[in-house]
Coordinates of C-alpha atoms in Angstrom, one line a residue:
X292 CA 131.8 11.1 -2.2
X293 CA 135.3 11.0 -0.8
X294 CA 136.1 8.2 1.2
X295 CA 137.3 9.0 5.0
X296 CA 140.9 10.8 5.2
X297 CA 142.6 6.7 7.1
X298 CA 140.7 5.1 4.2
X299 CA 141.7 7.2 1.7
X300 CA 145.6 7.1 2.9
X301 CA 145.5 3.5 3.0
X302 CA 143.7 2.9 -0.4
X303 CA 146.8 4.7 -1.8
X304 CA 149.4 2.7 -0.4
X305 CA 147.8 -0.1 -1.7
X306 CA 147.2 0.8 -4.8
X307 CA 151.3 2.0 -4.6
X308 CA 151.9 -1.7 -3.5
X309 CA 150.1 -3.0 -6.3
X310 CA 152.0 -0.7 -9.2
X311 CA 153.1 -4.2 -10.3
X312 CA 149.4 -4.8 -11.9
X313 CA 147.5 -1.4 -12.4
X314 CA 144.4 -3.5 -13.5
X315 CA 144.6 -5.7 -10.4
X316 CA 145.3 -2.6 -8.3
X317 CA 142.3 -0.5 -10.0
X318 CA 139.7 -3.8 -9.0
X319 CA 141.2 -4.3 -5.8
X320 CA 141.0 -0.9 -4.9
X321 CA 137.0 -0.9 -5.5
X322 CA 136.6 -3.8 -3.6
X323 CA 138.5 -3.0 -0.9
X324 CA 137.0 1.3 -0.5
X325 CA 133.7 -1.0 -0.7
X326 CA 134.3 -2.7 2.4
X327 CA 136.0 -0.6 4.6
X328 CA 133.2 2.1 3.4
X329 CA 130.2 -0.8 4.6
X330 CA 132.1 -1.2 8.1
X331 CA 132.1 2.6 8.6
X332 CA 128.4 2.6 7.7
X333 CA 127.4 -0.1 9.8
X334 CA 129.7 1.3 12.7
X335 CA 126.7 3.4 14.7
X336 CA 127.3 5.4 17.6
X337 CA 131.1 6.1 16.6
X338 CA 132.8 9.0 14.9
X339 CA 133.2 8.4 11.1
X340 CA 137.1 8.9 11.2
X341 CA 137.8 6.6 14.1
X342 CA 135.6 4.1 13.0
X343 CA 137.6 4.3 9.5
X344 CA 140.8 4.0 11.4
X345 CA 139.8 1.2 13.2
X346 CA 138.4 -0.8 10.2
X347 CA 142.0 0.2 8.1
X348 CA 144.1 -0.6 11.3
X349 CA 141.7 -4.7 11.4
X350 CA 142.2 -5.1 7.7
X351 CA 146.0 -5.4 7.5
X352 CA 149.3 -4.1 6.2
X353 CA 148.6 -3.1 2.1
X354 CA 151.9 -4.8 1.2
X355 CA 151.0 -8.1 2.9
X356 CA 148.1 -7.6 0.8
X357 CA 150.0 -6.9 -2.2
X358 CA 152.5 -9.9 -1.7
X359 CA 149.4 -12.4 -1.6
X360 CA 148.4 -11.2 -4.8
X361 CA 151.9 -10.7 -6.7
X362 CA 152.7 -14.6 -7.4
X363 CA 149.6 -15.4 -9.5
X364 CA 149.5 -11.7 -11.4
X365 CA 153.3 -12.2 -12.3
X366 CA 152.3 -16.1 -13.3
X367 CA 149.3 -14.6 -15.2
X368 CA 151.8 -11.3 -16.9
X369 CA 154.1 -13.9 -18.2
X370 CA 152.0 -16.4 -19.4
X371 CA 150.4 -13.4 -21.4
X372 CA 153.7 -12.2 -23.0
X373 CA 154.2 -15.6 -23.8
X374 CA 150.8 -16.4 -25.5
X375 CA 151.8 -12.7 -27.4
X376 CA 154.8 -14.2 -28.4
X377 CA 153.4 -17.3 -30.3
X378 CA 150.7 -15.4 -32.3
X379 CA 153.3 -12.8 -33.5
X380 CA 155.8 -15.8 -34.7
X381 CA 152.9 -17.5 -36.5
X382 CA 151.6 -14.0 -37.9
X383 CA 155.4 -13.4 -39.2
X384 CA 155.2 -16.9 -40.5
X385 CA 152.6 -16.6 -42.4
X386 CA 153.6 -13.1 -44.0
X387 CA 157.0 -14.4 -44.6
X388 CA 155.4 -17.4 -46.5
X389 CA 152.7 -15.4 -48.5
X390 CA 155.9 -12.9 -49.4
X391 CA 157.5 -16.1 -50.6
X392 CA 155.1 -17.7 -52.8
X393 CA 154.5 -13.4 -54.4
X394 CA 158.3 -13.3 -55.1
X395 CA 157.9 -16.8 -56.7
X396 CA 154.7 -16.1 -58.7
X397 CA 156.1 -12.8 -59.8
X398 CA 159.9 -14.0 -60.6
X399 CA 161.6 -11.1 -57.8
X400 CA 165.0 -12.7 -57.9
X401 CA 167.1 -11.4 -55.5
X402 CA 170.1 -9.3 -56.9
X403 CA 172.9 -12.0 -55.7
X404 CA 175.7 -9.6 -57.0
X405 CA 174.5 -6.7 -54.2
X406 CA 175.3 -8.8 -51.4
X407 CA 178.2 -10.8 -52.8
X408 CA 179.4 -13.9 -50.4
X409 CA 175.8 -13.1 -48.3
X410 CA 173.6 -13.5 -51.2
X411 CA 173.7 -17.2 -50.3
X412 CA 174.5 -16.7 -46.8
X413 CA 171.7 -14.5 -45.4
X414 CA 169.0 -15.9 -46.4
X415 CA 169.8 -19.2 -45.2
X416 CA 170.7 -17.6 -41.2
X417 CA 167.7 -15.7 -41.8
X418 CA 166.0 -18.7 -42.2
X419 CA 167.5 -20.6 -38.9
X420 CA 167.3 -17.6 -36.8
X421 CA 163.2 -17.4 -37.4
X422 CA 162.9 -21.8 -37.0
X423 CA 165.0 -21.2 -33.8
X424 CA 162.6 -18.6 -32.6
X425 CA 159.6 -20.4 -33.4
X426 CA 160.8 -23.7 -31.4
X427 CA 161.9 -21.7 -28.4
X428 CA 158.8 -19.8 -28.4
X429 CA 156.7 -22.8 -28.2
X430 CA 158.9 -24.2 -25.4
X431 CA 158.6 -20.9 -23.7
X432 CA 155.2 -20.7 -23.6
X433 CA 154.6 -24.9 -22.8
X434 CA 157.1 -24.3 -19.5
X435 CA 155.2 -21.5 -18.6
X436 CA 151.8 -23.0 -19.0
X437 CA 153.0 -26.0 -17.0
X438 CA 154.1 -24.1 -14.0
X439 CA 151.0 -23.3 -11.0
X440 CA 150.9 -20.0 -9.1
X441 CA 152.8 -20.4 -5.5
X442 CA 151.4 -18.6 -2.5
X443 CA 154.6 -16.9 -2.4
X444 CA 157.7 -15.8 -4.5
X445 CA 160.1 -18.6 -3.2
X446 CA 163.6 -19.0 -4.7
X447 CA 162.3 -21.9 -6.6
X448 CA 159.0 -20.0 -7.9
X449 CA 161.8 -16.5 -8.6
X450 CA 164.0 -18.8 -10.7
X451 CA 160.6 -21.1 -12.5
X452 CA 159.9 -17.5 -13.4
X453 CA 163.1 -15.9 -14.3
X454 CA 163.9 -18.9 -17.0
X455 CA 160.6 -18.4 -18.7
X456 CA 160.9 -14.7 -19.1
X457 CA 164.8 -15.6 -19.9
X458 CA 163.7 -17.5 -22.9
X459 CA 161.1 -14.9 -23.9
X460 CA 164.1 -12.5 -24.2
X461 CA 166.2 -14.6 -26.4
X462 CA 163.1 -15.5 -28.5
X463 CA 162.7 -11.6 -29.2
X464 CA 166.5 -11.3 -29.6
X465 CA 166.6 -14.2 -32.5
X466 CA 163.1 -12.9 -33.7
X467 CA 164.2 -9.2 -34.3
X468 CA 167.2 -10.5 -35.8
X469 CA 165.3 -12.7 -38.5
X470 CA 162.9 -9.4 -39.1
X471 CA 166.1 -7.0 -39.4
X472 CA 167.8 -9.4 -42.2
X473 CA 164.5 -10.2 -43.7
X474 CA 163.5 -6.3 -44.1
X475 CA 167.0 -5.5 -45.7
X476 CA 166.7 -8.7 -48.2
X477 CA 163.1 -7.9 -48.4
X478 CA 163.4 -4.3 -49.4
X479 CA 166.5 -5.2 -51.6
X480 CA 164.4 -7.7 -53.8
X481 CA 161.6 -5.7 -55.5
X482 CA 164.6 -2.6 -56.2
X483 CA 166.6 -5.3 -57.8
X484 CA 163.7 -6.3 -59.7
X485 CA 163.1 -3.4 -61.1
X486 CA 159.4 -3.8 -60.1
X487 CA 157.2 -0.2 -60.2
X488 CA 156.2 1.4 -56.5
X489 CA 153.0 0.1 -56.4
X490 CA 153.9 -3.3 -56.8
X491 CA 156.8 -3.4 -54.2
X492 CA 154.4 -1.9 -51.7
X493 CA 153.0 -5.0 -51.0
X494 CA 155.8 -7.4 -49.3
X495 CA 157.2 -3.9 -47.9
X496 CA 153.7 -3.5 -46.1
X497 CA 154.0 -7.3 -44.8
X498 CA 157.5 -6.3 -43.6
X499 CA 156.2 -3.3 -42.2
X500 CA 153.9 -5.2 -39.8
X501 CA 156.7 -7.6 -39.1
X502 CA 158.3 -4.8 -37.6
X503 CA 155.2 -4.0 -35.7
X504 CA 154.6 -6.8 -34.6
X505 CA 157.9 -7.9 -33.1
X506 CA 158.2 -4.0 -31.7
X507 CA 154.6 -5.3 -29.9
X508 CA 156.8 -8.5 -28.4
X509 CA 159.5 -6.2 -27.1
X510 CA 157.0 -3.4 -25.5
X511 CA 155.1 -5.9 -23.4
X512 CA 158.2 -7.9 -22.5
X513 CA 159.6 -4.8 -21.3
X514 CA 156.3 -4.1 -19.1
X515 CA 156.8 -7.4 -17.4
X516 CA 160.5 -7.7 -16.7
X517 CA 159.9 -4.3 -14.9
X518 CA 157.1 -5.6 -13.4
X519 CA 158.9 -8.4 -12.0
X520 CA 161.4 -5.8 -10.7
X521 CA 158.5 -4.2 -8.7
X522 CA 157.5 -7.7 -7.1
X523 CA 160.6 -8.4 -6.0
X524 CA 161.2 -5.2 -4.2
X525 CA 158.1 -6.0 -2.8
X526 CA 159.8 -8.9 -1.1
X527 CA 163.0 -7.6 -0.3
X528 CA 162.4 -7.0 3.2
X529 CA 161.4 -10.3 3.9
X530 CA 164.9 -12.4 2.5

């Protein structure tokens, strides 16, 4: 059954308020229709929409609401990405070392006269750009974990916030860089080889979900930065 028109207004402009989280928004919705449904029940003796209106106008503004929940969602969004962020470097790692140890067992040399100068070169910033990504990640996600959700978004909590995600960025920006150079010398090392279709399937698979994998970083980074863009317009009347 429908809800009462007031409740129903105000449930959506809630649920708008909460856009930043649609699984928060989704629960607190529930709860919220719940009790605002119970008062009207329990209201005897008074007309159904004015005792909606009058248990919407007692519960409060929704983006008050929203703003008491938006510091510990954001918190909770970030430290997610983050947690992401590690298991796809240590996935990477480990299907960059099993494609290492293949290429060794199998002798795949890599064609040094394709790439000239770079035959040397690449691998070796390749190398760097992933180990930088790794150790950033892990710093990422320890500053993150370390930090406690504030009752508001304060200029201190905005900035706590901003630096994680800010190191989250320029862990995907190294990470997609050591994917991109290791697909092209990946892809260039079974063709120099000489090796049948069948065989070079194999590391091209585990470079295959490499590029997964770091497209997964990127998509749910991309969900939280404009997430936090949402919370902070939801605070922009109150600077």
């Amino acid at each position: 059954m429908r809800p009462p028109v007031p409740i129903a207004e105000y449930l959506d402009r809630l649920t708008s308020e909460l856009r930043f989280d649609p699984r928060l928004s989704r629960r607190v919705r529930r709860e919220i229709e719940d009790h605002l449904l119970d008062v009207v029940a329990d209201s005897t003796g008074t007309n159904p929409e004015d005792a909606a209106r009058q248990a919407v106008a007692r519960f409060g503004d929704p983006r008050l609401i929203a703003r008491q929940y938006a510091p510990a969602s954001l918190l909770q969004q970030t430290r997610r990405v983050g947690g992401i962020m590690i298991l796809a470097i240590a996935a990477i790692l480990i299907l960059m070392k099993g494609r290492v140890a293949l290429y060794d067992l199998l002798q795949w040399r890599l064609n040094s006269d394709w790439l000239g100068g770079l035959g040397a070169i690449a691998p070796m910033v390749d190398r760097y750009m992933f180990q930088m990504s790794l150790v950033l990640g892990i710093l990422g996600w320890l500053y993150i974990a370390s930090r406690r959700a504030a009752p508001t978004i304060s200029d201190d909590y905005h900035h706590q916030l901003r630096r994680s995600l800010l190191l989250s960025v320029v862990v995907s920006g190294l990470l997609i860089g050591a994917v991109a150079l290791d697909t092209m010398l990946g892809a260039m090392r079974p063709i120099g080889a000489g090796m049948p279709p069948l065989a070079a399937a194999i590391p091209l698979l585990s470079i295959a979900v490499e590029i997964g994998l770091v497209g997964v970083i990127a998509v749910e980074l991309r969900k939280v930065l404009q997430r936090k863009a949402l919370v902070s317009s939801l605070f922009a009347d109150k600077a």
